[in-house]
PDB file of C-alpha atoms and ligand atoms in Angstrom:
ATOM      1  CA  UNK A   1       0.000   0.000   0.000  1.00  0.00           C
ATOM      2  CA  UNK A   2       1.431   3.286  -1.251  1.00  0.00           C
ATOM      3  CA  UNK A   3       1.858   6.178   1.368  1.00  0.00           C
ATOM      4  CA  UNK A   4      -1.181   8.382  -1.252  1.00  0.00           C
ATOM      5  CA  UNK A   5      -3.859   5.411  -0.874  1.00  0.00           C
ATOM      6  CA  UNK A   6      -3.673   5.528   2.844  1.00  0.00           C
ATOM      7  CA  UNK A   7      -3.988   9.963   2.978  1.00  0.00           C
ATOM      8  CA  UNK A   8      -6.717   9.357   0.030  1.00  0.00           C
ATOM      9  CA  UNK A   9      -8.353   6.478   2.620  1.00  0.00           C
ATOM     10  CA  UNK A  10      -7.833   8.726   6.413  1.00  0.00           C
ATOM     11  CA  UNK A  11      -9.422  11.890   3.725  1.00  0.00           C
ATOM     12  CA  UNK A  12     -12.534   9.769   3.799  1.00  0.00           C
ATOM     13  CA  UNK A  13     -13.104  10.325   7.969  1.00  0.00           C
ATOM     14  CA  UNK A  14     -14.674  14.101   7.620  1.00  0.00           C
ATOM     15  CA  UNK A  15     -13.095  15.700  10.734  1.00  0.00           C
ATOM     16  CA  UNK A  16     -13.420  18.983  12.298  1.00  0.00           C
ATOM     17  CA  UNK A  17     -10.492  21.499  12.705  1.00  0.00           C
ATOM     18  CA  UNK A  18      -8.455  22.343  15.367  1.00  0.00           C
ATOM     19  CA  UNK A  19      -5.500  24.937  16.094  1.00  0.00           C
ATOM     20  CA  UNK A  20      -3.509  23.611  18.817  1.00  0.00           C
ATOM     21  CA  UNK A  21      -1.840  26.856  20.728  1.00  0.00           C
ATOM     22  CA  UNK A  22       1.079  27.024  23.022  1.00  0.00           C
ATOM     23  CA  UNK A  23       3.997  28.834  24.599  1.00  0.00           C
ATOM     24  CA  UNK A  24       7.990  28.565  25.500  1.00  0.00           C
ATOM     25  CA  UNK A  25       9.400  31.392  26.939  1.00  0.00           C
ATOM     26  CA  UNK A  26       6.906  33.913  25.775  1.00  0.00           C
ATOM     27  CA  UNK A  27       7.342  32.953  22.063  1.00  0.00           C
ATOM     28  CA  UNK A  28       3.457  31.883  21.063  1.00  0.00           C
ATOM     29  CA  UNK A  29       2.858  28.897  18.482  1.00  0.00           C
ATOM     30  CA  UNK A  30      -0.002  27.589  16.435  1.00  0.00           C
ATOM     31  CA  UNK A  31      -0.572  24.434  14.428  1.00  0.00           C
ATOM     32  CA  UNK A  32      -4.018  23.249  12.983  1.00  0.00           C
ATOM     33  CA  UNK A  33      -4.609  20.038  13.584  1.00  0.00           C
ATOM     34  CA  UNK A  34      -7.676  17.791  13.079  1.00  0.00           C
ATOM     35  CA  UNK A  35      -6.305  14.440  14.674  1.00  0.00           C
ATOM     36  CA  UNK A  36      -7.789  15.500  17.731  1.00  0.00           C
ATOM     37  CA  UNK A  37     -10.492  13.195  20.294  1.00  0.00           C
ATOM     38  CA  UNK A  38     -11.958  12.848  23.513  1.00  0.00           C
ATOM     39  CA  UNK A  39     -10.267  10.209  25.202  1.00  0.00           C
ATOM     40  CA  UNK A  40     -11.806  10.290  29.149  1.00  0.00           C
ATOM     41  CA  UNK A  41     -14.840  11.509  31.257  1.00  0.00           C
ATOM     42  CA  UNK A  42     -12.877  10.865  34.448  1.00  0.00           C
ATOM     43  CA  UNK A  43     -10.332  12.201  34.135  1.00  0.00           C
ATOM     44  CA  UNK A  44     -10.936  14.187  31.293  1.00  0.00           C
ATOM     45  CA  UNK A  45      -8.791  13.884  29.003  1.00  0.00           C
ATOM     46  CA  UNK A  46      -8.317  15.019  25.087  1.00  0.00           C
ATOM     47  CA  UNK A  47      -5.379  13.176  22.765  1.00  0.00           C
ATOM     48  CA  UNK A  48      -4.131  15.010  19.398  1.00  0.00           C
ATOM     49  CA  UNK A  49      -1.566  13.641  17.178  1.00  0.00           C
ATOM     50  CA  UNK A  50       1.307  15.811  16.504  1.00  0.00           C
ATOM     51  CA  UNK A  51       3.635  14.995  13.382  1.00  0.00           C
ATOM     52  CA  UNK A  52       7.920  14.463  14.855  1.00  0.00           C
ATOM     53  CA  UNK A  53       8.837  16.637  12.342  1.00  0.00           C
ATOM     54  CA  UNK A  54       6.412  19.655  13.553  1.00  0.00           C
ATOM     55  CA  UNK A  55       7.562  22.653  15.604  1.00  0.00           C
ATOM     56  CA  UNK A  56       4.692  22.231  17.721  1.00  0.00           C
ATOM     57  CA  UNK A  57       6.289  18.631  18.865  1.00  0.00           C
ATOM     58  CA  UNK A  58       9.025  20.322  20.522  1.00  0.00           C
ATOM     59  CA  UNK A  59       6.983  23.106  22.185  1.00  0.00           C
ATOM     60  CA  UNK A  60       4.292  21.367  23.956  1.00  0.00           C
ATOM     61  CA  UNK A  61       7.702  18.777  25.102  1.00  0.00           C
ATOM     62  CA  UNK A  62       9.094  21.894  26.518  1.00  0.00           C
ATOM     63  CA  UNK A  63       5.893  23.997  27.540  1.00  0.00           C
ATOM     64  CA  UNK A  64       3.938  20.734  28.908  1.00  0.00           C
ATOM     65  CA  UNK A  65       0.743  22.949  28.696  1.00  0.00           C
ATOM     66  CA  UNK A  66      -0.923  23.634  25.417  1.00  0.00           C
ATOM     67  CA  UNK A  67      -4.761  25.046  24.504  1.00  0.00           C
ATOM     68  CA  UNK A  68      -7.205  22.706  21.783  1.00  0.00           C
ATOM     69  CA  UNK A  69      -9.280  25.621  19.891  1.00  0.00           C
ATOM     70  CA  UNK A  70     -12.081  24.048  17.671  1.00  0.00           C
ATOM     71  CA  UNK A  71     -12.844  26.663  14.893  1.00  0.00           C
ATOM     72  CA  UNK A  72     -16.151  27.793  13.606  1.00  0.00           C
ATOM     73  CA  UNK A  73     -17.027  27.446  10.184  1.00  0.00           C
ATOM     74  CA  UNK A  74     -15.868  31.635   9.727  1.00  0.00           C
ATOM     75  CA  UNK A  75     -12.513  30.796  10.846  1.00  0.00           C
ATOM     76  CA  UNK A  76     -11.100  28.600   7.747  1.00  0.00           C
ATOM     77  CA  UNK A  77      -8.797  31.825   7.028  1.00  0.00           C
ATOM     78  CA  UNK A  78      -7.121  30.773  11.001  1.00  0.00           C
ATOM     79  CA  UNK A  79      -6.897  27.537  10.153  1.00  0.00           C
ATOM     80  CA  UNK A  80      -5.142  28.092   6.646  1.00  0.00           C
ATOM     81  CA  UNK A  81      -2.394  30.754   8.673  1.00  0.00           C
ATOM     82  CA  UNK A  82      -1.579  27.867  11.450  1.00  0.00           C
ATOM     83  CA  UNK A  83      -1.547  24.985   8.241  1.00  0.00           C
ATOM     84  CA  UNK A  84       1.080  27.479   6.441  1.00  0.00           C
ATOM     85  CA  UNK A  85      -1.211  27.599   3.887  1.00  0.00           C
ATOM     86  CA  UNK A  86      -1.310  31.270   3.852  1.00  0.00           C
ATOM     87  CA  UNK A  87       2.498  32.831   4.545  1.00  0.00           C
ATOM     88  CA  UNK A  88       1.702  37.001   4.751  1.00  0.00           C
ATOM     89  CA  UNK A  89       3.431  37.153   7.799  1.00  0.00           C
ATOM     90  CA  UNK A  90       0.382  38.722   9.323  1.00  0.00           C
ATOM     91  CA  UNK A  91       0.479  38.709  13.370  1.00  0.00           C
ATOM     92  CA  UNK A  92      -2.537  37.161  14.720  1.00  0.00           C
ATOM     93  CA  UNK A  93      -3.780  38.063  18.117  1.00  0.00           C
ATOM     94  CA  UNK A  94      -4.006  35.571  20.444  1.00  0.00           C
ATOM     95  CA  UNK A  95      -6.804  35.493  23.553  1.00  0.00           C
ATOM     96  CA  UNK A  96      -5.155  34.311  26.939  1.00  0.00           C
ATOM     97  CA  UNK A  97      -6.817  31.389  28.562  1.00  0.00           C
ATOM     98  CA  UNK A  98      -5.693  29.857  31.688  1.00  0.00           C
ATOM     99  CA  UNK A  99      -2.716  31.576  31.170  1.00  0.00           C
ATOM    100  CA  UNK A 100      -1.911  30.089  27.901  1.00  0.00           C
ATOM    101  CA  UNK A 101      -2.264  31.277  24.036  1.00  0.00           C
ATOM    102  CA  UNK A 102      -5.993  30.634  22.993  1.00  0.00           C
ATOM    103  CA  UNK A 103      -7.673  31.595  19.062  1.00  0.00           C
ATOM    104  CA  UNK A 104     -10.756  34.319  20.254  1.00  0.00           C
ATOM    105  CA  UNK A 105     -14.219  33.186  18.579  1.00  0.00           C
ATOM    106  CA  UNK A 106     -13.094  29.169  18.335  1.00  0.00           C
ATOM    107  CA  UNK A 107     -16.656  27.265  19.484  1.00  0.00           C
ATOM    108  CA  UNK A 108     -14.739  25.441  22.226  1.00  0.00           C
ATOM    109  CA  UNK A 109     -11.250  26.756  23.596  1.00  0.00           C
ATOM    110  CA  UNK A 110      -9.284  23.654  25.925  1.00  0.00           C
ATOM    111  CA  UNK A 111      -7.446  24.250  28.747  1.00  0.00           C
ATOM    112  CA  UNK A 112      -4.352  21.408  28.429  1.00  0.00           C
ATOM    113  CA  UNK A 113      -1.766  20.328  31.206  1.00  0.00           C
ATOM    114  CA  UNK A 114       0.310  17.572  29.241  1.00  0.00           C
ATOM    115  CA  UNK A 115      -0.730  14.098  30.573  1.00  0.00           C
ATOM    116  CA  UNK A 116       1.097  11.818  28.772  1.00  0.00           C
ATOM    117  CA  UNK A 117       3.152  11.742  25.581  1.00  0.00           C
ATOM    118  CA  UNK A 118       3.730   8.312  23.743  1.00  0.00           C
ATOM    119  CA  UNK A 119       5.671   7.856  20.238  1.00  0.00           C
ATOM    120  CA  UNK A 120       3.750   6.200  17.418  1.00  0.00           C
ATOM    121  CA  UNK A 121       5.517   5.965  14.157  1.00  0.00           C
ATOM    122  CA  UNK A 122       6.353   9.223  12.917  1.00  0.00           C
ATOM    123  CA  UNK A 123       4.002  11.410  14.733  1.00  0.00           C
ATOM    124  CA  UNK A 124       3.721  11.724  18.939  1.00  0.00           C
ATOM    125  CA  UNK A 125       0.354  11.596  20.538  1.00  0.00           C
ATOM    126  CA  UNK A 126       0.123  14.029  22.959  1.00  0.00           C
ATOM    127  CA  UNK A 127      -2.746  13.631  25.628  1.00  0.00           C
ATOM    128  CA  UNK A 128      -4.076  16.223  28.002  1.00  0.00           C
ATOM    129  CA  UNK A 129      -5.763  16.818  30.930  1.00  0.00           C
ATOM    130  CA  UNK A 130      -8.419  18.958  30.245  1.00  0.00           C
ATOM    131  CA  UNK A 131      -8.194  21.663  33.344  1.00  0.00           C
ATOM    132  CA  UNK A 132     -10.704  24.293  32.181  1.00  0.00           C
ATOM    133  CA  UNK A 133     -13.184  25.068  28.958  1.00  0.00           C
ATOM    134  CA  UNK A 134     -14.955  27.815  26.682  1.00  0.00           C
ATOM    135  CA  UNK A 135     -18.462  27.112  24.913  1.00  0.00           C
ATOM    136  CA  UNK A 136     -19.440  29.482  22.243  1.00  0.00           C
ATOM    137  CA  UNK A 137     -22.649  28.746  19.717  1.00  0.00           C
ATOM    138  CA  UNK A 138     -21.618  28.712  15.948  1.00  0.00           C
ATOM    139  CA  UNK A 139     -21.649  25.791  13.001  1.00  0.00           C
ATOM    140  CA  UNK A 140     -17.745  24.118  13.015  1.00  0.00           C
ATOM    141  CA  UNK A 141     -15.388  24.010  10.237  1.00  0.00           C
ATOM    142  CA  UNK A 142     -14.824  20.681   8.436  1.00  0.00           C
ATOM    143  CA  UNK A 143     -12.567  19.163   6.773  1.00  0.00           C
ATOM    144  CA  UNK A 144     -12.886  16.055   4.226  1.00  0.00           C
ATOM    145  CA  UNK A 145     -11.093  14.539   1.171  1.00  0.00           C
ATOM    146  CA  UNK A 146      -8.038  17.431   1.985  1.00  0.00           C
ATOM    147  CA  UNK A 147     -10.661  20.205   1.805  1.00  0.00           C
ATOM    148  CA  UNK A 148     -12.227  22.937   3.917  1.00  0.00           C
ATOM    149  CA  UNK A 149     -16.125  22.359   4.269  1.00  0.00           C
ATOM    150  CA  UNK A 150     -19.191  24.708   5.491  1.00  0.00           C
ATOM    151  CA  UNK A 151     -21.878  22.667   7.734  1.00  0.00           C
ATOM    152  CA  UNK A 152     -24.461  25.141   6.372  1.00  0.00           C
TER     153      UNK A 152
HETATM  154  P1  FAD B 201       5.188  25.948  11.347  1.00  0.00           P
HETATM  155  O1  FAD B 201       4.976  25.217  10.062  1.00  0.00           O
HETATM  156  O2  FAD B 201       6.413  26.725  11.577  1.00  0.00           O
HETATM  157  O3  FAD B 201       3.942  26.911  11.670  1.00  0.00           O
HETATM  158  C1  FAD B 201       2.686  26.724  11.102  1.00  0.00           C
HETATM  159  C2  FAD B 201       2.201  28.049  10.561  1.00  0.00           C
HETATM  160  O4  FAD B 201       1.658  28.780  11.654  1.00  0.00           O
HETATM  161  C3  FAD B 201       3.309  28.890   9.931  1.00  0.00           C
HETATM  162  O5  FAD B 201       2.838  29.415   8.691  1.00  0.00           O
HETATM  163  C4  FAD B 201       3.538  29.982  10.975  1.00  0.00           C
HETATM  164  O6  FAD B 201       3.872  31.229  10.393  1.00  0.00           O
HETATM  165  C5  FAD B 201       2.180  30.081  11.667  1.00  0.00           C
HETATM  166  N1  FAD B 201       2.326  30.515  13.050  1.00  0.00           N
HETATM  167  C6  FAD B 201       2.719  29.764  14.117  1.00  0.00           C
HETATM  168  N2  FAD B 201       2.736  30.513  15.230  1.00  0.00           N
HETATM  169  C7  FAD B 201       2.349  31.772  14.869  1.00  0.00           C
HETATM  170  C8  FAD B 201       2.151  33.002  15.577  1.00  0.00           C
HETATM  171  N3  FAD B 201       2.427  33.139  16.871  1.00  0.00           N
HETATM  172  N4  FAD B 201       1.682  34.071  14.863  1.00  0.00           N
HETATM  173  C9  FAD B 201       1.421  33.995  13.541  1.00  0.00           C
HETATM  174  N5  FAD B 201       1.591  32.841  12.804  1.00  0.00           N
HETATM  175  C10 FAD B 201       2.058  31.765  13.462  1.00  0.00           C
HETATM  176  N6  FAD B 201      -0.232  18.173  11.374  1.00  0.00           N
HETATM  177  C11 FAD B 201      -0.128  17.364  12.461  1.00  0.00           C
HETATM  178  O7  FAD B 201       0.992  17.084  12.930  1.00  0.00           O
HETATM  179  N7  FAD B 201      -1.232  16.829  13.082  1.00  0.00           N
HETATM  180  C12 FAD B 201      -2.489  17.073  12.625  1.00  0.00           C
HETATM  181  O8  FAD B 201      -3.466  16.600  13.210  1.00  0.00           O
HETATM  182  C13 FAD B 201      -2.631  17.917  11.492  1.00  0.00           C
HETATM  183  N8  FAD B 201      -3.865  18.201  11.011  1.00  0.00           N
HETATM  184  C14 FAD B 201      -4.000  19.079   9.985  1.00  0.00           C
HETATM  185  C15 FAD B 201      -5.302  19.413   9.553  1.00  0.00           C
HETATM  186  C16 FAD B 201      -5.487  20.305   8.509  1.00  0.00           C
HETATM  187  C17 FAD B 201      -6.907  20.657   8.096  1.00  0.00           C
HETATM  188  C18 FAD B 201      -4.369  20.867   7.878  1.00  0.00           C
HETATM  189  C19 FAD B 201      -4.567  21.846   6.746  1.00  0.00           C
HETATM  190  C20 FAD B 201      -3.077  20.544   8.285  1.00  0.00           C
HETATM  191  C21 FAD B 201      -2.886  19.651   9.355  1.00  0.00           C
HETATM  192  N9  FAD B 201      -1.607  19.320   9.828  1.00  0.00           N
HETATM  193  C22 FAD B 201      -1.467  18.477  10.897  1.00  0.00           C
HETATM  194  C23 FAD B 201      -0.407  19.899   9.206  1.00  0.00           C
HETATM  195  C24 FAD B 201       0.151  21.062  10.056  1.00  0.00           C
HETATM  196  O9  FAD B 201      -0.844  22.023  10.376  1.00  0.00           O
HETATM  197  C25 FAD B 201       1.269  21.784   9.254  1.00  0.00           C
HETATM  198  O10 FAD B 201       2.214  20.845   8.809  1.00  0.00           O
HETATM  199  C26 FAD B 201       1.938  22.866  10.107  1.00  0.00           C
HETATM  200  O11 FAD B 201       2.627  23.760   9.242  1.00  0.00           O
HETATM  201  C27 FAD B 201       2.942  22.321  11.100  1.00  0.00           C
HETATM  202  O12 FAD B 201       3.276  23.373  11.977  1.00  0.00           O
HETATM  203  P2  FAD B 201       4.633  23.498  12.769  1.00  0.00           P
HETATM  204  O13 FAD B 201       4.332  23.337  14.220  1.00  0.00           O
HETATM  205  O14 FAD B 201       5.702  22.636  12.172  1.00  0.00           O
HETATM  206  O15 FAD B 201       5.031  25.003  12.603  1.00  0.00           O
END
């Protein structure tokens, strides 16, 4: 099985979108991700899959603390910035939540301390303990077949 047929296959699970947020030493970073589930009620606990090879690996290693920020379907521009899919440059303003780097207007901001970090092939799965949350009303931003999708 080639390395496209598998991507083309995992394309077929319509996801939402995340950006993960974090911070080391007052430098903020952002990644969208959309491996991202609950994992535990009690405690409760969230998982996302972060590739070896991605900056945000190293950060949430060293900052053990990291926010989840599920967008809203008006927030595909966010996730393009924090994909590199858009390069201007642009600084984006971060909210502060719990004390870490949160995207304003996602429909659900997490609160992460690190819980535990385990290796799987070429990407780490990072899981957290979810210490506090933010609701907000809105339609999410999906993601299928390697392309950005409106709910409504
Ligand atoms: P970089 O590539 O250096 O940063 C990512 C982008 O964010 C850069 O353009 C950077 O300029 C910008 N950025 C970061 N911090 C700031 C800041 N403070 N202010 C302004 N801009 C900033 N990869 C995974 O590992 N796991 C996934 O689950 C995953 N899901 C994805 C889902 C979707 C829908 C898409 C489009 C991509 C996904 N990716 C995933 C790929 C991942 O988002 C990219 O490979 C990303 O570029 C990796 O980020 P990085 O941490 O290496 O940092």
């Amino acid at each position: 099985m080639d390395d496209r047929m598998f991507r083309a296959a995992m394309g077929k699970f319509a996801t939402g979108v995340t950006v993960i947020a974090s911070e080391v030493d007052g430098d903020v970073h952002g990644m969208t991700a959309n491996a991202f589930m609950s994992v535990s009620l009690d405690p409760k606990l969230v998982l996302i899959s972060v590739d070896g090879k991605a900056k945000m690996n190293e950060v949430i290693k060293k900052s053990e603390k990291f926010t989840v920020n599920i967008l809203s379907g008006d927030q595909k521009e966010m996730s393009m910035i924090f994909a590199g899919q858009i390069k201007d440059g642009k600084k984006v303003e971060f909210d502060t939540f719990e004390g870490l780097p949160a995207i304003g207007d996602s429909l659900v901001s997490l609160a992460c301390n690190l819980y535990q970090a385990h290796d799987a092939g070429d990407h780490t799965l990072f899981i957290g303990e979810v210490k506090n949350l933010n609701v907000q009303d809105g339609e999410p931003l999906a993601f299928y077949e390697g392309n950005y999708k409106q709910m409504t």
